[in-house]
PDB file of C-alpha atoms in Angstrom:
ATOM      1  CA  UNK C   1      -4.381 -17.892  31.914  1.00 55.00           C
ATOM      2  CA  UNK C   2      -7.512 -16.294  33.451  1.00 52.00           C
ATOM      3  CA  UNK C   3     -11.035 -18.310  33.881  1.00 52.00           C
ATOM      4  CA  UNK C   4     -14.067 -16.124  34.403  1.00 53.00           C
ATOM      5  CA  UNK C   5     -16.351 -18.326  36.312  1.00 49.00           C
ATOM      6  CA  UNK C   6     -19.311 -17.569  38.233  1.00 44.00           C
ATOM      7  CA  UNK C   7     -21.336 -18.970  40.862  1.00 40.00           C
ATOM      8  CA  UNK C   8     -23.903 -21.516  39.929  1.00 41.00           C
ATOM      9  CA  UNK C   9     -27.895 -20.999  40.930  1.00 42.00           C
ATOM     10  CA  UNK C  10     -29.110 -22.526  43.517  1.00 40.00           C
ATOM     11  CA  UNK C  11     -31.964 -25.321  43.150  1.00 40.00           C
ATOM     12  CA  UNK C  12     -34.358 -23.888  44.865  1.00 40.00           C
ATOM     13  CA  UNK C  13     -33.978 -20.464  42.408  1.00 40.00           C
ATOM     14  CA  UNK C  14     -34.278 -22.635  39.817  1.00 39.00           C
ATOM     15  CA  UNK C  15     -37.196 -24.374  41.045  1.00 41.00           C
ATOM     16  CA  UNK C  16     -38.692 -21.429  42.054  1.00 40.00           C
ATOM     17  CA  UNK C  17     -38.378 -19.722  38.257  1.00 42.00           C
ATOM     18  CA  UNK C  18     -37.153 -16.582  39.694  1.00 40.00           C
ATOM     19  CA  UNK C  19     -33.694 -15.366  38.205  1.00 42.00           C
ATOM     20  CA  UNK C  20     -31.123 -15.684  40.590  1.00 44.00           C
ATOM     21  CA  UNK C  21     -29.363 -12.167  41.913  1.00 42.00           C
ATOM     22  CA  UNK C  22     -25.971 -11.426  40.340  1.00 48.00           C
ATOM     23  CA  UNK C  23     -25.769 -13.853  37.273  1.00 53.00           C
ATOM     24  CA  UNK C  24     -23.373 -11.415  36.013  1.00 51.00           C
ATOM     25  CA  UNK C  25     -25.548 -10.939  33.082  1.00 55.00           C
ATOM     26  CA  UNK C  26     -25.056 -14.753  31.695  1.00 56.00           C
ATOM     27  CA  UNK C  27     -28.916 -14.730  31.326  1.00 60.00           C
ATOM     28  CA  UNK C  28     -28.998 -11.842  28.751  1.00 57.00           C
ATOM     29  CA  UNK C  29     -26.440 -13.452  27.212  1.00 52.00           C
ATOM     30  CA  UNK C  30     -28.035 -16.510  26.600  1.00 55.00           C
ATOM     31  CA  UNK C  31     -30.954 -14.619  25.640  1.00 57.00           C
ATOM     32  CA  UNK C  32     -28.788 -12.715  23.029  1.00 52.00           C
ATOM     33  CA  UNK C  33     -27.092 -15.836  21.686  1.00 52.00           C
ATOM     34  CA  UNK C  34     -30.272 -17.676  21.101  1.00 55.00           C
ATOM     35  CA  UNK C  35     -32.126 -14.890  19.534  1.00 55.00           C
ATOM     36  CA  UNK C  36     -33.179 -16.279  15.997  1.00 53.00           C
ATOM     37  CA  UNK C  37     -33.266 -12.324  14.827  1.00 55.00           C
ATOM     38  CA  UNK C  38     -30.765  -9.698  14.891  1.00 57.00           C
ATOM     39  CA  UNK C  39     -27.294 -10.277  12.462  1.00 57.00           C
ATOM     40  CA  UNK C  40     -25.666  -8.484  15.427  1.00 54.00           C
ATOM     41  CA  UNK C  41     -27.297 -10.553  18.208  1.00 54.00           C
ATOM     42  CA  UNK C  42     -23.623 -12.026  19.147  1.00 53.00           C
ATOM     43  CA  UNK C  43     -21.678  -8.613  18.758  1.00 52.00           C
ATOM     44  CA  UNK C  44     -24.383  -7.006  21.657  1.00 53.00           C
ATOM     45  CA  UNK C  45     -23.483 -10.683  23.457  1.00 53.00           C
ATOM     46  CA  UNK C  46     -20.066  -9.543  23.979  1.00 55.00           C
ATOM     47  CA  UNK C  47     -19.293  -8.513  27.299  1.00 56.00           C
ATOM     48  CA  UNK C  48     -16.123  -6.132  27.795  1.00 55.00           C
ATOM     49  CA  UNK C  49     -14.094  -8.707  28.955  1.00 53.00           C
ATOM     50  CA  UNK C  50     -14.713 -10.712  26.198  1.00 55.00           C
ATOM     51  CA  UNK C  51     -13.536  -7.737  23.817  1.00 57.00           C
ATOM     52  CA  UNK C  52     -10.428  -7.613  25.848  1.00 56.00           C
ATOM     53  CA  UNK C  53      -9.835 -11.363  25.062  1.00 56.00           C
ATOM     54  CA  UNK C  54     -10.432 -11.002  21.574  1.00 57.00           C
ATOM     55  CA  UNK C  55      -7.632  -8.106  21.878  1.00 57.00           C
ATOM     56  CA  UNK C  56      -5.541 -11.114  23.264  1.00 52.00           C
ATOM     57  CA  UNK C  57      -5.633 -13.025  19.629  1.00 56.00           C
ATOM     58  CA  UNK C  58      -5.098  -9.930  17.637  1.00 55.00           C
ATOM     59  CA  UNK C  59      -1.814  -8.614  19.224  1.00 53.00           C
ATOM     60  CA  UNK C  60      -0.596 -12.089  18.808  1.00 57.00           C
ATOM     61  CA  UNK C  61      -1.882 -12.319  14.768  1.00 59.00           C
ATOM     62  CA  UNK C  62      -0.336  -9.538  14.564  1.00 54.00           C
ATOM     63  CA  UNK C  63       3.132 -11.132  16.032  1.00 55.00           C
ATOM     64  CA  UNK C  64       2.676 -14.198  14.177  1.00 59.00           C
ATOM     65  CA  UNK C  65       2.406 -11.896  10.568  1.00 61.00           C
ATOM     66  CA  UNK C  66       6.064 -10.702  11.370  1.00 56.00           C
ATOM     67  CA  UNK C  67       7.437 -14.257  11.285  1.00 64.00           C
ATOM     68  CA  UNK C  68       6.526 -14.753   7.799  1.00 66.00           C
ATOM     69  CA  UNK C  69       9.286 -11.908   6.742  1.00 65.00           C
ATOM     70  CA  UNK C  70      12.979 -12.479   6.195  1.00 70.00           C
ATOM     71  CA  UNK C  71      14.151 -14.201   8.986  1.00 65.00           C
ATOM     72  CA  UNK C  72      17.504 -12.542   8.209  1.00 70.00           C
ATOM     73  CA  UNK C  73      15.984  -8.909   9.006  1.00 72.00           C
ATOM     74  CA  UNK C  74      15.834  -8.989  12.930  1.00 77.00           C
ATOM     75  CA  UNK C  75      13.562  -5.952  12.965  1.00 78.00           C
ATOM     76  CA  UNK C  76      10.896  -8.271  11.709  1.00 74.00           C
ATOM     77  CA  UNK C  77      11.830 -11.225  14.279  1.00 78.00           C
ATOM     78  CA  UNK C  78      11.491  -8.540  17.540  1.00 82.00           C
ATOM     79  CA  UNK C  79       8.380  -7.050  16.603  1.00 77.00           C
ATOM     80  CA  UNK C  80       7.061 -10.216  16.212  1.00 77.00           C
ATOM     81  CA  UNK C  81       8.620 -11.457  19.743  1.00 82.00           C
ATOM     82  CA  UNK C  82       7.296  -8.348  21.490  1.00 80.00           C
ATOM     83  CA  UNK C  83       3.896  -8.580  20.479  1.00 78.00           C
ATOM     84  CA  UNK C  84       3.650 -11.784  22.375  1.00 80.00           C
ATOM     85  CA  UNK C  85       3.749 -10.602  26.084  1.00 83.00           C
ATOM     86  CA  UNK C  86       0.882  -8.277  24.839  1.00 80.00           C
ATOM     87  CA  UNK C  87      -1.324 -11.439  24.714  1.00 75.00           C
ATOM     88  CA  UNK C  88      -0.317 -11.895  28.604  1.00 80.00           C
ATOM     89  CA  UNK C  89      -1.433  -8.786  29.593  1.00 81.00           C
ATOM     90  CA  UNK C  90      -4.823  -8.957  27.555  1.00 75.00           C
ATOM     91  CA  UNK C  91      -5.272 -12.606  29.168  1.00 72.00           C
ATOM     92  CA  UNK C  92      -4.712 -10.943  32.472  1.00 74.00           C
ATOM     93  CA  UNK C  93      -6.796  -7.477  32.272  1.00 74.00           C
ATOM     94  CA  UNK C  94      -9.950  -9.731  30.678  1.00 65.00           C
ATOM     95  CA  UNK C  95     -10.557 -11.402  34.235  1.00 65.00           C
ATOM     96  CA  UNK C  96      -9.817  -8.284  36.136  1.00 70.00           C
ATOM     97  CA  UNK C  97     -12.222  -6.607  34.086  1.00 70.00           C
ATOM     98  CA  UNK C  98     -14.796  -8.952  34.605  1.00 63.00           C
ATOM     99  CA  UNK C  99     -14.451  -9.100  38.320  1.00 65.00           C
ATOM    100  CA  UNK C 100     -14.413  -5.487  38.065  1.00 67.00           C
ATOM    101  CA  UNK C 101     -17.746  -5.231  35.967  1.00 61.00           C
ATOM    102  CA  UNK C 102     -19.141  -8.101  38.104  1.00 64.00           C
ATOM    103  CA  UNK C 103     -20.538  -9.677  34.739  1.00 60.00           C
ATOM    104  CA  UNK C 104     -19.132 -13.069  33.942  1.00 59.00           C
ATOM    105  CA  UNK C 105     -19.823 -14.874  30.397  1.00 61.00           C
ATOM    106  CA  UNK C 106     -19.784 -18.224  29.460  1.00 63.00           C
ATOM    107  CA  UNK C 107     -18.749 -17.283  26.266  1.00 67.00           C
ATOM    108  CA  UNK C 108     -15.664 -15.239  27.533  1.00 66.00           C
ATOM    109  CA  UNK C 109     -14.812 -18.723  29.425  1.00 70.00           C
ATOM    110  CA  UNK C 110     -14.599 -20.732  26.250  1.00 74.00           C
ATOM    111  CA  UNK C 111     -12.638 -17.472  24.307  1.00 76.00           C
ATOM    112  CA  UNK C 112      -9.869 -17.451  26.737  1.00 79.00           C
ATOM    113  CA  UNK C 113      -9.356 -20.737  26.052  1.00 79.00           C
ATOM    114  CA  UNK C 114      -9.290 -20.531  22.414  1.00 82.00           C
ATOM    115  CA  UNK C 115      -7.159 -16.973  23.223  1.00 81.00           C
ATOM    116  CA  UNK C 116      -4.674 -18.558  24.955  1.00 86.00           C
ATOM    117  CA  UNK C 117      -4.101 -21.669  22.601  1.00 87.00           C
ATOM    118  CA  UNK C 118      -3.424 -19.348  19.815  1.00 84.00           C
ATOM    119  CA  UNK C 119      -1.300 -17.222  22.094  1.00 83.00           C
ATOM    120  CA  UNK C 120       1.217 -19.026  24.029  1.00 89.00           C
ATOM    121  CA  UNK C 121       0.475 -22.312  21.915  1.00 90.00           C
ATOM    122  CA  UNK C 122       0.606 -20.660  17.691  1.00 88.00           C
ATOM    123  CA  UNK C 123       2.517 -18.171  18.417  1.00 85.00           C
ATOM    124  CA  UNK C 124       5.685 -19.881  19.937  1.00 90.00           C
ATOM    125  CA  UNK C 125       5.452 -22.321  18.055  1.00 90.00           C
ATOM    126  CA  UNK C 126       5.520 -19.968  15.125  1.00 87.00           C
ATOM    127  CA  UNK C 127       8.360 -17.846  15.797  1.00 88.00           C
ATOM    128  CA  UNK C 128      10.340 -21.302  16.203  1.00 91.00           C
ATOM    129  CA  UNK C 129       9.290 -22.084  12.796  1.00 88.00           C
ATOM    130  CA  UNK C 130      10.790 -18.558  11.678  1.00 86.00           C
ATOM    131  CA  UNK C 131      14.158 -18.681  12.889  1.00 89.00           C
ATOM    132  CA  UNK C 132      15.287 -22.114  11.466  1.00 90.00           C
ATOM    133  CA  UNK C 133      13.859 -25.074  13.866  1.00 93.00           C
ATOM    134  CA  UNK C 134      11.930 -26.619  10.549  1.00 90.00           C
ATOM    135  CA  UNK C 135      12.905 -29.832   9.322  1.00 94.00           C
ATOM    136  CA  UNK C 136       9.879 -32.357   9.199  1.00 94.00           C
ATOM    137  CA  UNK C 137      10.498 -34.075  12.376  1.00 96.00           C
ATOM    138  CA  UNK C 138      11.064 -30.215  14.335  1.00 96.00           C
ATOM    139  CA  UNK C 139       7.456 -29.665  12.475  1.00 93.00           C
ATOM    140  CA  UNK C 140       6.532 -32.769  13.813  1.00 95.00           C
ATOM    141  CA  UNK C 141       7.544 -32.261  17.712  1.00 96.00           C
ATOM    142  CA  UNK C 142       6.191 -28.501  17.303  1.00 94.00           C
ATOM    143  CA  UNK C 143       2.934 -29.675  16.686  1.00 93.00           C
ATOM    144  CA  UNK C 144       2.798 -32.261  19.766  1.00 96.00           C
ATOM    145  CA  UNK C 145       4.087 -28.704  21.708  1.00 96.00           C
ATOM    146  CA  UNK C 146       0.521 -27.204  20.296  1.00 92.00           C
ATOM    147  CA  UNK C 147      -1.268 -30.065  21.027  1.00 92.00           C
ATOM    148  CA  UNK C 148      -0.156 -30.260  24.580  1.00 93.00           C
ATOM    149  CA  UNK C 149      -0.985 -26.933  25.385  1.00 93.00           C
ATOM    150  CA  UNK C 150      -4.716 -28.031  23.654  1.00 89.00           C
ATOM    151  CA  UNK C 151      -5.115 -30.787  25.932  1.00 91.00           C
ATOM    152  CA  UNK C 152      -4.091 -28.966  28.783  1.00 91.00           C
ATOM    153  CA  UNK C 153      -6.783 -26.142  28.051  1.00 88.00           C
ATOM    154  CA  UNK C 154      -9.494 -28.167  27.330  1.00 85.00           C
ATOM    155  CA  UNK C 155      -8.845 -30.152  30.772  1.00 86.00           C
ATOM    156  CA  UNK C 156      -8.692 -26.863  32.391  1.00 84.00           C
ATOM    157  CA  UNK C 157     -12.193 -26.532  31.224  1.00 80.00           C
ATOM    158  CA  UNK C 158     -13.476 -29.499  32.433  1.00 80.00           C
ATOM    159  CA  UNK C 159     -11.593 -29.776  36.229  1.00 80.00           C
ATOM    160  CA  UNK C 160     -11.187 -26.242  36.927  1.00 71.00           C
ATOM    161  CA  UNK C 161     -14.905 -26.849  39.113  1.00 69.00           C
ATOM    162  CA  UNK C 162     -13.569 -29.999  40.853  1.00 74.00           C
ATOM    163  CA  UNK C 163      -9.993 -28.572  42.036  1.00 71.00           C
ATOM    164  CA  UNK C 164      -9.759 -27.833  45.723  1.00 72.00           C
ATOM    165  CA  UNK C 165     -10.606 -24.025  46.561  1.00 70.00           C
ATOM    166  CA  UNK C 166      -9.425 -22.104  49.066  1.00 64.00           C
ATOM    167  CA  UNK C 167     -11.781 -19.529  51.301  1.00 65.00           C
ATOM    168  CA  UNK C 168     -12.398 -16.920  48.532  1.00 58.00           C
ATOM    169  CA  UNK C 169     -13.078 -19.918  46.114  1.00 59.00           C
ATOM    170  CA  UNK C 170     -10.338 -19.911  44.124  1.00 64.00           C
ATOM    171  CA  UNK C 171      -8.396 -22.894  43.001  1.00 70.00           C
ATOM    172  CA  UNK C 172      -5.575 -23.725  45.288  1.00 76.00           C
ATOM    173  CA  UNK C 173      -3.318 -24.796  42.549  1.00 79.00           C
ATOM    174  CA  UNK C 174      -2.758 -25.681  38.323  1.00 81.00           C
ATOM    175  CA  UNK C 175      -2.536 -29.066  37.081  1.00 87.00           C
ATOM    176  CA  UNK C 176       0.726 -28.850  34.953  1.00 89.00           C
ATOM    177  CA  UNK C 177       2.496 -26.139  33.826  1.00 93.00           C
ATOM    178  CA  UNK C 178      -0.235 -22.621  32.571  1.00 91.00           C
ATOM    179  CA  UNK C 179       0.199 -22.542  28.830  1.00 90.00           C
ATOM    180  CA  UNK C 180       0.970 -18.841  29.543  1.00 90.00           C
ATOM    181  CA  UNK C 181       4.658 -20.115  30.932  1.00 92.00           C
ATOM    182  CA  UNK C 182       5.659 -20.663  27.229  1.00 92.00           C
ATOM    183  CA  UNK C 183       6.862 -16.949  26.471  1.00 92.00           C
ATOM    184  CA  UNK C 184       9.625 -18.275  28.757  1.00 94.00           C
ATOM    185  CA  UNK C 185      10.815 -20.426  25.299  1.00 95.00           C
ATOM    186  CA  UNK C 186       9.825 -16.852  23.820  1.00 92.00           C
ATOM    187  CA  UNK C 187      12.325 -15.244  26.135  1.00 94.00           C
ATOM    188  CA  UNK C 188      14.985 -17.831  25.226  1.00 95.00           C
ATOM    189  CA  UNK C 189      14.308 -17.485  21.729  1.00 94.00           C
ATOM    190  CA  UNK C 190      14.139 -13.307  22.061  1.00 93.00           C
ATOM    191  CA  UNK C 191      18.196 -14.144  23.392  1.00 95.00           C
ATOM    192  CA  UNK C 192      19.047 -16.250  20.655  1.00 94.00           C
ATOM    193  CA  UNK C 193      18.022 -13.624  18.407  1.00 91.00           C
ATOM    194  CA  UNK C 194      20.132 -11.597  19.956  1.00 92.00           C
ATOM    195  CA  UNK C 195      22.981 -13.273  19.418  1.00 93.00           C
ATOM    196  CA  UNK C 196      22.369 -13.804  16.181  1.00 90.00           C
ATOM    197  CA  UNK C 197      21.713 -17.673  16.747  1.00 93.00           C
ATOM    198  CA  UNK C 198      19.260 -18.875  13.970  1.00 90.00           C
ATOM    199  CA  UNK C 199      18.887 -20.543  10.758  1.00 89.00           C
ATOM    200  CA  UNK C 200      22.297 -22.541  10.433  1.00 91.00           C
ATOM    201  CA  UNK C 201      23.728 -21.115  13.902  1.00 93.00           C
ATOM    202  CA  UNK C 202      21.028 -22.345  16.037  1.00 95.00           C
ATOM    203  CA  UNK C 203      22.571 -23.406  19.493  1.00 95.00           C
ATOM    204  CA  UNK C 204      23.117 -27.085  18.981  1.00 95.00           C
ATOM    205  CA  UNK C 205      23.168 -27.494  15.283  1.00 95.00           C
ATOM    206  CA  UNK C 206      21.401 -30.383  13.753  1.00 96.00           C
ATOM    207  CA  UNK C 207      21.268 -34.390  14.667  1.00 95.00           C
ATOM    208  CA  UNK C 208      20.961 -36.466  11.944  1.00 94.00           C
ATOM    209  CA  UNK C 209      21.479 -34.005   8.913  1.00 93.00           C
ATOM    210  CA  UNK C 210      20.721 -35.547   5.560  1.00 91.00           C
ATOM    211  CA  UNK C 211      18.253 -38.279   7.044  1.00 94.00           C
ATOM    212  CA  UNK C 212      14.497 -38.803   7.338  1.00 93.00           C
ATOM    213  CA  UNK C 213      15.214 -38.079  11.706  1.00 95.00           C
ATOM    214  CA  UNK C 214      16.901 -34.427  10.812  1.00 96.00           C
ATOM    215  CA  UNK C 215      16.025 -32.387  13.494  1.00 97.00           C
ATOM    216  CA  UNK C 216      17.217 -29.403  16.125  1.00 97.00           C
ATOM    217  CA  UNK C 217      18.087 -30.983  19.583  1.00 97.00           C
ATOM    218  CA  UNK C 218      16.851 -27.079  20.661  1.00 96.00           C
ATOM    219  CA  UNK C 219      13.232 -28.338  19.875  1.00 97.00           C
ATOM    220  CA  UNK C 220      12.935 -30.450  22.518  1.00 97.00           C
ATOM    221  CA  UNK C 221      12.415 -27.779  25.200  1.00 97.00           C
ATOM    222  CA  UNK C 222       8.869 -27.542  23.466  1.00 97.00           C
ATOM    223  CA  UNK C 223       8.481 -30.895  23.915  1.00 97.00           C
ATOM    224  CA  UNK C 224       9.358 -30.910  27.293  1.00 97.00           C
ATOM    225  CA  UNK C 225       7.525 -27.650  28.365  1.00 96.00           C
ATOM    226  CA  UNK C 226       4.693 -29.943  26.591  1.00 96.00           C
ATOM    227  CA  UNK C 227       5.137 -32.472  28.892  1.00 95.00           C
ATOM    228  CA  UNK C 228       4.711 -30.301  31.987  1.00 95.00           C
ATOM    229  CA  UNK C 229       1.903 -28.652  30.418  1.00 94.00           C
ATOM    230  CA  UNK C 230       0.013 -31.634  30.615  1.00 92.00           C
ATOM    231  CA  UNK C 231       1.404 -33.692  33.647  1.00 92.00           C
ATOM    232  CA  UNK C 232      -1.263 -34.573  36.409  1.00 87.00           C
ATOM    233  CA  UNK C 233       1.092 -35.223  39.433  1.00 89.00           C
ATOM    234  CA  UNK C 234       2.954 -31.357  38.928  1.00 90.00           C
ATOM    235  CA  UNK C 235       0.626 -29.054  41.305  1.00 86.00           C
ATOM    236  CA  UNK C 236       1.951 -25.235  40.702  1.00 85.00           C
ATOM    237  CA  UNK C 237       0.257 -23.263  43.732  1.00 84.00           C
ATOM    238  CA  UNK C 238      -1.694 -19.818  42.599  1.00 76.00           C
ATOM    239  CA  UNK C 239      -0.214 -16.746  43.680  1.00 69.00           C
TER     240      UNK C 239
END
């Protein structure tokens, strides 16, 4: 998960009405975005990075399409499963790119975000969907897996200025598990594929067949990577 962030004017700048140096373009931006002519106002908004984002959502669309074939042809299930670390390396070349370009974007901040929930949040739980964890209550702890990794994003958002820094200003440390850390369920599911382990021979079987609590004892790794995802106490240093 990459945040594009940028330094904040200074009050005297402000004060002053003079645009500060090295805004990283967020003032044309705004410009652009509040422009009340021009149908492609928010396309020429679009910084580089935020393209690259964007790229981000639609190699993982793209992943998520395959799961909606036979679950029985396993061509279907890999393409599908190796789309998804395409999404990690679009989530990591949109921050390089903007550090590169020296233009940050307020909008690309709130894209990642919205990147990486479809991402690592849709997508995995998608693919689980595909190969057999489905019953209501699976359905039921999948979606507390999305909404985890929706809480955790939006307080990302929120904290990410608060969190300790270190000299270069970075943030010392994540609160919780990155919602990027769920392709490692991906990688787990990519082996039970291999194995031929879904639909009826998913590792574990089924508790409670035939009732109301029918569900996959595998499906609790989401809610547990959930869990971490959104823990306060964990503190996962930054490389």
């Amino acid at each position: 998960m990459s945040r594009r962030t940028s330094a904040m004017p200074s009050t005297s700048s402000t004060n002053s009405g003079v645009r500060p140096a090295g805004d990283g373009g967020q003032e044309k931006q705004k410009m652009l975005l509040s422009s009340e002519t021009g149908h492609f106002s928010l396309v020429r908004a679009l910084h580089l990075a935020d393209l690259v984002t964007e790229l981000n959502v639609m190699s993982v669309l793209s992943s998520m399409r395959y799961c909606l074939g036979d679950p029985h042809e396993y061509g279907a299930i890999w393409i599908a499963l190796g789309l998804m670390p395409l999404g990690l390396f679009f989530d990591f070349m949109d921050g390089r790119i903007a550090r590169w370009r020296n233009k940050s974007s307020l909008m690309g901040q709130e894209l990642d975000s919205l990147a990486d929930l479809i991402s690592f949040g849709m997508s995995p739980a998608a693919v689980a969907f595909a190969i057999g964890i489905r019953t209501p209550l699976d359905h039921l702890l999948l979606a507390f897996f999305v909404l985890c990794g929706l809480t955790r994003l939006a307080r990302f958002n929120v904290t990410a200025a608060v969190l300790p820094k270190d000299k270069t200003g970075k943030s010392k440390y994540f609160e919780g598990t990155p919602i990027p850390t769920t392709l490692s369920i991906a990688s787990l599911m990519a082996y039970w594929v291999s194995n031929g382990w879904i639909l009826e021979d998913l590792p574990l079987g089924v508790v409670a067949q035939g009732t109301i609590f029918e569900f996959h004892p595998i499906v609790l790794l989401f809610v547990l990577h959930g869990c971490l995802m959104v823990s306060k106490t964990l503190h996962i240093p930054k490389p």
